[in-house]
């Protein structure tokens, strides 16, 4: 989806942005006859076209990124300016690396992609790089698509550079502002249970489903069951035993006799202990 949306944006939005720029500048290339001036004009167009390519790809893929990945990327517009040439160079180096006798140059041929991965890692770690958003509703996606469609359809006519900027800005603002119209989701609750021996932690979901991680030491099953009942939990949807160790497993069999357990995940052990074998028999 990202690939097709990016290509679609490049063949529609990028020419529309360039058309709006040319109309705003109002300097037809055909009027420039001096070779030096034409050369300067062509060189000045390189960073502008790179920016328009980055902006078009960003605008085209933003709804899919928000829908599937849950964030609105703020840094992509800048990082794409470096990522696109690095990717192209990396593809070229990959093709060169397949030639016979160039296996010794492999570390150098990997350099563009190493730089690209490092750039992505550094930028994505910044708190301002991404804005978490909810999945956009269908109506907002339709409005966003309509704005981009108008920019392409009205290119060279009504889609002047100021109007194009306003339309794209409004589309991005609407996508980022979707969080203002949703309630904050309830978070699961984690409770670390205080036991005289062993360890146990309870995870409760907003829908009141419960999972227990480890079941305390020997003799703690009854204590755990009482604590769970005081919390209003009569059934565990999941019990996870993290290791074949008395501190994690000792109270599991006793707990099972008092609390219903929907599913249990047990550790793998080449030579399981007696407590683990006993608990498996209780589960059976």
mmCIF file of C-alpha atoms in Angstrom:
data_model
loop_
_atom_site.group_PDB
_atom_site.id
_atom_site.type_symbol
_atom_site.label_atom_id
_atom_site.label_comp_id
_atom_site.label_asym_id
_atom_site.label_seq_id
_atom_site.Cartn_x
_atom_site.Cartn_y
_atom_site.Cartn_z
ATOM 1 C CA UNK A 1 0.000 0.000 0.000
ATOM 2 C CA UNK A 2 2.784 2.421 0.871
ATOM 3 C CA UNK A 3 4.597 1.716 -2.396
ATOM 4 C CA UNK A 4 1.564 2.223 -4.620
ATOM 5 C CA UNK A 5 0.402 5.307 -2.716
ATOM 6 C CA UNK A 6 3.877 6.854 -2.948
ATOM 7 C CA UNK A 7 4.092 6.214 -6.697
ATOM 8 C CA UNK A 8 0.573 7.571 -7.217
ATOM 9 C CA UNK A 9 1.489 10.718 -5.296
ATOM 10 C CA UNK A 10 4.694 11.167 -7.311
ATOM 11 C CA UNK A 11 2.876 11.081 -10.661
ATOM 12 C CA UNK A 12 0.028 13.352 -9.522
ATOM 13 C CA UNK A 13 1.022 15.645 -6.630
ATOM 14 C CA UNK A 14 4.640 16.327 -7.605
ATOM 15 C CA UNK A 15 3.736 17.691 -11.083
ATOM 16 C CA UNK A 16 0.905 19.692 -9.495
ATOM 17 C CA UNK A 17 3.318 21.255 -6.984
ATOM 18 C CA UNK A 18 5.812 22.051 -9.728
ATOM 19 C CA UNK A 19 3.039 23.579 -11.852
ATOM 20 C CA UNK A 20 1.902 25.744 -8.926
ATOM 21 C CA UNK A 21 5.497 26.889 -8.362
ATOM 22 C CA UNK A 22 6.030 27.765 -12.021
ATOM 23 C CA UNK A 23 2.765 29.702 -12.086
ATOM 24 C CA UNK A 24 3.758 31.610 -8.944
ATOM 25 C CA UNK A 25 7.236 32.419 -10.279
ATOM 26 C CA UNK A 26 5.806 33.324 -13.697
ATOM 27 C CA UNK A 27 9.176 32.847 -15.453
ATOM 28 C CA UNK A 28 8.729 30.541 -18.484
ATOM 29 C CA UNK A 29 11.859 28.502 -19.130
ATOM 30 C CA UNK A 30 11.560 29.182 -22.856
ATOM 31 C CA UNK A 31 12.210 32.867 -22.216
ATOM 32 C CA UNK A 32 15.663 32.177 -20.715
ATOM 33 C CA UNK A 33 18.191 32.226 -23.577
ATOM 34 C CA UNK A 34 21.472 32.876 -21.753
ATOM 35 C CA UNK A 35 23.291 29.492 -21.229
ATOM 36 C CA UNK A 36 24.685 30.476 -17.816
ATOM 37 C CA UNK A 37 21.304 31.637 -16.621
ATOM 38 C CA UNK A 38 19.666 28.443 -17.857
ATOM 39 C CA UNK A 39 22.332 26.419 -16.030
ATOM 40 C CA UNK A 40 21.743 28.315 -12.802
ATOM 41 C CA UNK A 41 17.994 27.911 -13.234
ATOM 42 C CA UNK A 42 18.411 24.139 -13.712
ATOM 43 C CA UNK A 43 20.688 23.832 -10.652
ATOM 44 C CA UNK A 44 18.240 25.788 -8.511
ATOM 45 C CA UNK A 45 15.482 23.416 -9.581
ATOM 46 C CA UNK A 46 17.268 20.344 -8.132
ATOM 47 C CA UNK A 47 16.647 21.021 -4.404
ATOM 48 C CA UNK A 48 13.155 22.331 -5.153
ATOM 49 C CA UNK A 49 12.180 19.201 -7.075
ATOM 50 C CA UNK A 50 13.696 17.023 -4.340
ATOM 51 C CA UNK A 51 11.565 18.835 -1.761
ATOM 52 C CA UNK A 52 8.436 18.431 -3.898
ATOM 53 C CA UNK A 53 9.156 14.708 -4.339
ATOM 54 C CA UNK A 54 9.555 14.314 -0.565
ATOM 55 C CA UNK A 55 6.396 16.317 0.128
ATOM 56 C CA UNK A 56 4.353 14.359 -2.422
ATOM 57 C CA UNK A 57 5.474 10.967 -1.092
ATOM 58 C CA UNK A 58 4.835 12.126 2.478
ATOM 59 C CA UNK A 59 1.349 13.386 1.648
ATOM 60 C CA UNK A 60 0.426 10.269 -0.304
ATOM 61 C CA UNK A 61 1.507 7.751 2.347
ATOM 62 C CA UNK A 62 0.519 9.663 5.519
ATOM 63 C CA UNK A 63 -3.034 8.196 5.767
ATOM 64 C CA UNK A 64 -1.793 4.608 5.406
ATOM 65 C CA UNK A 65 0.959 5.168 7.980
ATOM 66 C CA UNK A 66 -1.573 6.636 10.417
ATOM 67 C CA UNK A 67 -4.064 3.818 9.776
ATOM 68 C CA UNK A 68 -1.692 0.850 10.051
ATOM 69 C CA UNK A 69 1.098 2.122 12.313
ATOM 70 C CA UNK A 70 -0.712 4.575 14.566
ATOM 71 C CA UNK A 71 1.480 7.626 14.087
ATOM 72 C CA UNK A 72 1.900 10.718 11.941
ATOM 73 C CA UNK A 73 5.546 11.072 10.991
ATOM 74 C CA UNK A 74 6.803 14.624 11.342
ATOM 75 C CA UNK A 75 10.446 14.028 10.417
ATOM 76 C CA UNK A 76 9.933 12.231 7.096
ATOM 77 C CA UNK A 77 9.709 15.430 5.056
ATOM 78 C CA UNK A 78 13.298 16.277 6.008
ATOM 79 C CA UNK A 79 14.764 12.773 6.189
ATOM 80 C CA UNK A 80 13.403 11.843 2.752
ATOM 81 C CA UNK A 81 15.736 14.436 1.244
ATOM 82 C CA UNK A 82 18.640 12.249 2.400
ATOM 83 C CA UNK A 83 16.921 8.854 2.315
ATOM 84 C CA UNK A 84 16.037 8.954 -1.388
ATOM 85 C CA UNK A 85 19.606 9.530 -2.678
ATOM 86 C CA UNK A 86 21.010 7.091 -0.092
ATOM 87 C CA UNK A 87 18.538 4.432 -1.210
ATOM 88 C CA UNK A 88 19.385 5.004 -4.872
ATOM 89 C CA UNK A 89 23.099 4.812 -4.112
ATOM 90 C CA UNK A 90 22.550 1.686 -2.052
ATOM 91 C CA UNK A 91 20.707 -0.009 -4.917
ATOM 92 C CA UNK A 92 23.546 0.898 -7.286
ATOM 93 C CA UNK A 93 26.139 -0.474 -4.853
ATOM 94 C CA UNK A 94 24.082 -3.647 -4.503
ATOM 95 C CA UNK A 95 24.157 -4.140 -8.253
ATOM 96 C CA UNK A 96 27.912 -3.507 -8.330
ATOM 97 C CA UNK A 97 28.404 -5.981 -5.484
ATOM 98 C CA UNK A 98 26.992 -8.795 -7.630
ATOM 99 C CA UNK A 99 29.806 -8.407 -10.163
ATOM 100 C CA UNK A 100 32.541 -11.082 -10.027
ATOM 101 C CA UNK A 101 35.646 -10.297 -8.016
ATOM 102 C CA UNK A 102 34.109 -7.533 -5.880
ATOM 103 C CA UNK A 103 33.399 -9.545 -2.747
ATOM 104 C CA UNK A 104 36.297 -7.815 -0.965
ATOM 105 C CA UNK A 105 34.627 -4.435 -1.471
ATOM 106 C CA UNK A 106 31.420 -5.550 0.249
ATOM 107 C CA UNK A 107 31.919 -3.413 3.431
ATOM 108 C CA UNK A 108 32.317 -0.277 1.324
ATOM 109 C CA UNK A 109 29.326 -1.197 -0.820
ATOM 110 C CA UNK A 110 27.195 -1.511 2.337
ATOM 111 C CA UNK A 111 28.075 2.008 3.466
ATOM 112 C CA UNK A 112 25.092 3.886 1.914
ATOM 113 C CA UNK A 113 22.561 1.528 3.494
ATOM 114 C CA UNK A 114 24.419 1.582 6.830
ATOM 115 C CA UNK A 115 24.198 5.372 6.799
ATOM 116 C CA UNK A 116 20.496 5.171 5.892
ATOM 117 C CA UNK A 117 19.713 2.751 8.730
ATOM 118 C CA UNK A 118 21.714 4.881 11.168
ATOM 119 C CA UNK A 119 19.903 8.034 10.044
ATOM 120 C CA UNK A 120 16.510 6.374 10.538
ATOM 121 C CA UNK A 121 17.506 5.085 13.965
ATOM 122 C CA UNK A 122 18.763 8.464 15.189
ATOM 123 C CA UNK A 123 15.819 10.461 13.855
ATOM 124 C CA UNK A 124 13.114 8.016 14.973
ATOM 125 C CA UNK A 125 14.485 8.121 18.521
ATOM 126 C CA UNK A 126 13.749 11.843 18.799
ATOM 127 C CA UNK A 127 10.551 12.739 20.693
ATOM 128 C CA UNK A 128 9.453 15.136 17.939
ATOM 129 C CA UNK A 129 9.906 12.641 15.086
ATOM 130 C CA UNK A 130 6.470 11.007 15.293
ATOM 131 C CA UNK A 131 3.060 11.989 16.606
ATOM 132 C CA UNK A 132 0.896 9.117 17.856
ATOM 133 C CA UNK A 133 -2.594 9.251 16.341
ATOM 134 C CA UNK A 134 -5.689 7.101 16.243
ATOM 135 C CA UNK A 135 -6.727 5.344 13.047
ATOM 136 C CA UNK A 136 -8.401 8.069 10.938
ATOM 137 C CA UNK A 137 -12.155 7.544 10.376
ATOM 138 C CA UNK A 138 -13.376 6.827 6.851
ATOM 139 C CA UNK A 139 -14.935 10.306 6.504
ATOM 140 C CA UNK A 140 -11.615 11.993 7.316
ATOM 141 C CA UNK A 141 -9.761 9.753 4.853
ATOM 142 C CA UNK A 142 -12.293 10.671 2.155
ATOM 143 C CA UNK A 143 -11.845 14.401 2.880
ATOM 144 C CA UNK A 144 -8.059 14.024 2.850
ATOM 145 C CA UNK A 145 -8.208 12.208 -0.501
ATOM 146 C CA UNK A 146 -10.545 14.869 -1.890
ATOM 147 C CA UNK A 147 -8.086 17.649 -0.963
ATOM 148 C CA UNK A 148 -5.201 15.864 -2.680
ATOM 149 C CA UNK A 149 -7.426 15.096 -5.659
ATOM 150 C CA UNK A 150 -8.342 18.771 -5.983
ATOM 151 C CA UNK A 151 -4.660 19.767 -5.971
ATOM 152 C CA UNK A 152 -4.032 17.383 -8.869
ATOM 153 C CA UNK A 153 -7.236 18.164 -10.802
ATOM 154 C CA UNK A 154 -6.900 21.959 -10.519
ATOM 155 C CA UNK A 155 -3.162 22.053 -11.335
ATOM 156 C CA UNK A 156 -2.234 24.946 -13.586
ATOM 157 C CA UNK A 157 -5.585 26.611 -12.972
ATOM 158 C CA UNK A 158 -7.202 27.136 -9.567
ATOM 159 C CA UNK A 159 -4.495 25.256 -7.619
ATOM 160 C CA UNK A 160 -2.157 28.201 -7.176
ATOM 161 C CA UNK A 161 0.798 27.875 -4.814
ATOM 162 C CA UNK A 162 -0.938 29.638 -1.853
ATOM 163 C CA UNK A 163 -4.122 27.595 -2.306
ATOM 164 C CA UNK A 164 -2.132 24.389 -2.672
ATOM 165 C CA UNK A 165 -0.232 25.182 0.518
ATOM 166 C CA UNK A 166 -3.458 25.844 2.404
ATOM 167 C CA UNK A 167 -5.065 22.631 1.107
ATOM 168 C CA UNK A 168 -2.084 20.441 2.044
ATOM 169 C CA UNK A 169 -1.716 22.173 5.409
ATOM 170 C CA UNK A 170 -5.390 21.632 6.185
ATOM 171 C CA UNK A 171 -5.146 17.973 5.178
ATOM 172 C CA UNK A 172 -2.147 17.360 7.440
ATOM 173 C CA UNK A 173 -3.710 19.298 10.317
ATOM 174 C CA UNK A 174 -6.912 17.244 10.074
ATOM 175 C CA UNK A 175 -4.934 14.005 10.100
ATOM 176 C CA UNK A 176 -2.904 15.079 13.132
ATOM 177 C CA UNK A 177 -5.943 16.484 14.977
ATOM 178 C CA UNK A 178 -7.873 13.212 14.953
ATOM 179 C CA UNK A 179 -6.698 12.669 18.562
ATOM 180 C CA UNK A 180 -8.753 15.672 19.691
ATOM 181 C CA UNK A 181 -11.991 13.818 18.904
ATOM 182 C CA UNK A 182 -11.409 10.500 20.640
ATOM 183 C CA UNK A 183 -11.520 9.452 24.246
ATOM 184 C CA UNK A 184 -8.265 8.330 25.805
ATOM 185 C CA UNK A 185 -8.226 4.508 25.807
ATOM 186 C CA UNK A 186 -8.235 2.754 29.144
ATOM 187 C CA UNK A 187 -4.906 1.183 29.998
ATOM 188 C CA UNK A 188 -4.338 -2.249 31.515
ATOM 189 C CA UNK A 189 -3.384 -2.326 35.185
ATOM 190 C CA UNK A 190 -0.333 -4.135 36.560
ATOM 191 C CA UNK A 191 -0.224 -5.164 40.214
ATOM 192 C CA UNK A 192 2.897 -6.709 41.739
ATOM 193 C CA UNK A 193 1.642 -8.944 44.564
ATOM 194 C CA UNK A 194 3.492 -8.849 47.872
ATOM 195 C CA UNK A 195 4.241 -12.441 48.896
ATOM 196 C CA UNK A 196 6.382 -13.828 51.732
ATOM 197 C CA UNK A 197 7.957 -16.283 49.278
ATOM 198 C CA UNK A 198 8.292 -16.185 45.513
ATOM 199 C CA UNK A 199 6.898 -13.680 43.060
ATOM 200 C CA UNK A 200 3.653 -12.973 41.204
ATOM 201 C CA UNK A 201 2.211 -10.119 39.176
ATOM 202 C CA UNK A 202 -1.360 -9.551 38.040
ATOM 203 C CA UNK A 203 -2.337 -7.881 34.747
ATOM 204 C CA UNK A 204 -5.953 -6.679 34.408
ATOM 205 C CA UNK A 205 -7.396 -5.395 31.135
ATOM 206 C CA UNK A 206 -10.086 -2.679 30.943
ATOM 207 C CA UNK A 207 -12.607 -5.434 30.115
ATOM 208 C CA UNK A 208 -11.795 -7.110 33.463
ATOM 209 C CA UNK A 209 -9.874 -10.006 31.995
ATOM 210 C CA UNK A 210 -6.949 -11.090 34.159
ATOM 211 C CA UNK A 211 -3.580 -12.744 33.628
ATOM 212 C CA UNK A 212 -1.185 -13.857 36.342
ATOM 213 C CA UNK A 213 2.562 -13.930 35.771
ATOM 214 C CA UNK A 214 4.129 -16.528 38.085
ATOM 215 C CA UNK A 215 2.367 -18.055 41.068
ATOM 216 C CA UNK A 216 4.606 -17.443 44.046
ATOM 217 C CA UNK A 217 6.618 -19.864 46.157
ATOM 218 C CA UNK A 218 5.511 -23.046 47.865
ATOM 219 C CA UNK A 219 2.458 -22.577 50.056
ATOM 220 C CA UNK A 220 1.452 -19.266 48.420
ATOM 221 C CA UNK A 221 -1.350 -20.613 46.223
ATOM 222 C CA UNK A 222 -4.092 -20.151 48.829
ATOM 223 C CA UNK A 223 -2.823 -16.648 49.648
ATOM 224 C CA UNK A 224 -2.856 -15.738 45.947
ATOM 225 C CA UNK A 225 -6.362 -17.118 45.467
ATOM 226 C CA UNK A 226 -7.628 -15.045 48.412
ATOM 227 C CA UNK A 227 -5.990 -11.887 47.030
ATOM 228 C CA UNK A 228 -7.552 -12.484 43.611
ATOM 229 C CA UNK A 229 -11.036 -13.014 45.073
ATOM 230 C CA UNK A 230 -10.745 -9.792 47.091
ATOM 231 C CA UNK A 231 -10.027 -8.041 43.762
ATOM 232 C CA UNK A 232 -13.200 -9.578 42.306
ATOM 233 C CA UNK A 233 -11.350 -12.097 40.122
ATOM 234 C CA UNK A 234 -12.796 -15.594 40.117
ATOM 235 C CA UNK A 235 -11.156 -16.730 36.886
ATOM 236 C CA UNK A 236 -7.786 -16.184 35.256
ATOM 237 C CA UNK A 237 -7.834 -16.050 31.475
ATOM 238 C CA UNK A 238 -4.099 -16.739 31.452
ATOM 239 C CA UNK A 239 -1.401 -17.996 33.780
ATOM 240 C CA UNK A 240 2.216 -17.550 32.661
ATOM 241 C CA UNK A 241 5.012 -19.377 34.488
ATOM 242 C CA UNK A 242 8.238 -17.743 33.395
ATOM 243 C CA UNK A 243 10.698 -20.421 34.546
ATOM 244 C CA UNK A 244 10.944 -23.811 36.212
ATOM 245 C CA UNK A 245 11.880 -22.310 39.563
ATOM 246 C CA UNK A 246 10.280 -22.691 43.027
ATOM 247 C CA UNK A 247 9.805 -18.914 43.325
ATOM 248 C CA UNK A 248 7.692 -18.866 40.142
ATOM 249 C CA UNK A 249 6.002 -22.272 40.262
ATOM 250 C CA UNK A 250 5.693 -23.280 43.920
ATOM 251 C CA UNK A 251 2.111 -22.054 44.447
ATOM 252 C CA UNK A 252 0.714 -22.893 41.002
ATOM 253 C CA UNK A 253 -0.834 -26.286 41.786
ATOM 254 C CA UNK A 254 -2.502 -25.002 44.954
ATOM 255 C CA UNK A 255 -3.780 -21.937 43.092
ATOM 256 C CA UNK A 256 -5.273 -24.116 40.361
ATOM 257 C CA UNK A 257 -7.409 -25.979 42.921
ATOM 258 C CA UNK A 258 -8.996 -22.692 44.036
ATOM 259 C CA UNK A 259 -9.120 -20.448 40.911
ATOM 260 C CA UNK A 260 -10.272 -21.384 37.420
ATOM 261 C CA UNK A 261 -7.563 -20.914 34.772
ATOM 262 C CA UNK A 262 -8.433 -20.671 31.087
ATOM 263 C CA UNK A 263 -4.973 -21.205 29.671
ATOM 264 C CA UNK A 264 -1.480 -21.768 31.021
ATOM 265 C CA UNK A 265 1.872 -21.091 29.382
ATOM 266 C CA UNK A 266 4.693 -23.096 30.931
ATOM 267 C CA UNK A 267 8.463 -22.869 30.499
ATOM 268 C CA UNK A 268 10.307 -25.373 28.367
ATOM 269 C CA UNK A 269 12.635 -27.563 30.382
ATOM 270 C CA UNK A 270 14.912 -30.385 29.257
ATOM 271 C CA UNK A 271 14.632 -31.983 32.706
ATOM 272 C CA UNK A 272 11.418 -30.612 34.282
ATOM 273 C CA UNK A 273 11.251 -30.465 38.052
ATOM 274 C CA UNK A 274 8.805 -32.469 40.132
ATOM 275 C CA UNK A 275 6.753 -29.293 40.784
ATOM 276 C CA UNK A 276 6.411 -28.631 37.045
ATOM 277 C CA UNK A 277 5.393 -32.230 36.313
ATOM 278 C CA UNK A 278 2.878 -32.118 39.176
ATOM 279 C CA UNK A 279 1.373 -28.884 37.836
ATOM 280 C CA UNK A 280 1.097 -30.322 34.345
ATOM 281 C CA UNK A 281 -0.809 -33.285 35.795
ATOM 282 C CA UNK A 282 -3.132 -30.903 37.637
ATOM 283 C CA UNK A 283 -3.789 -29.065 34.374
ATOM 284 C CA UNK A 284 -4.544 -32.325 32.571
#
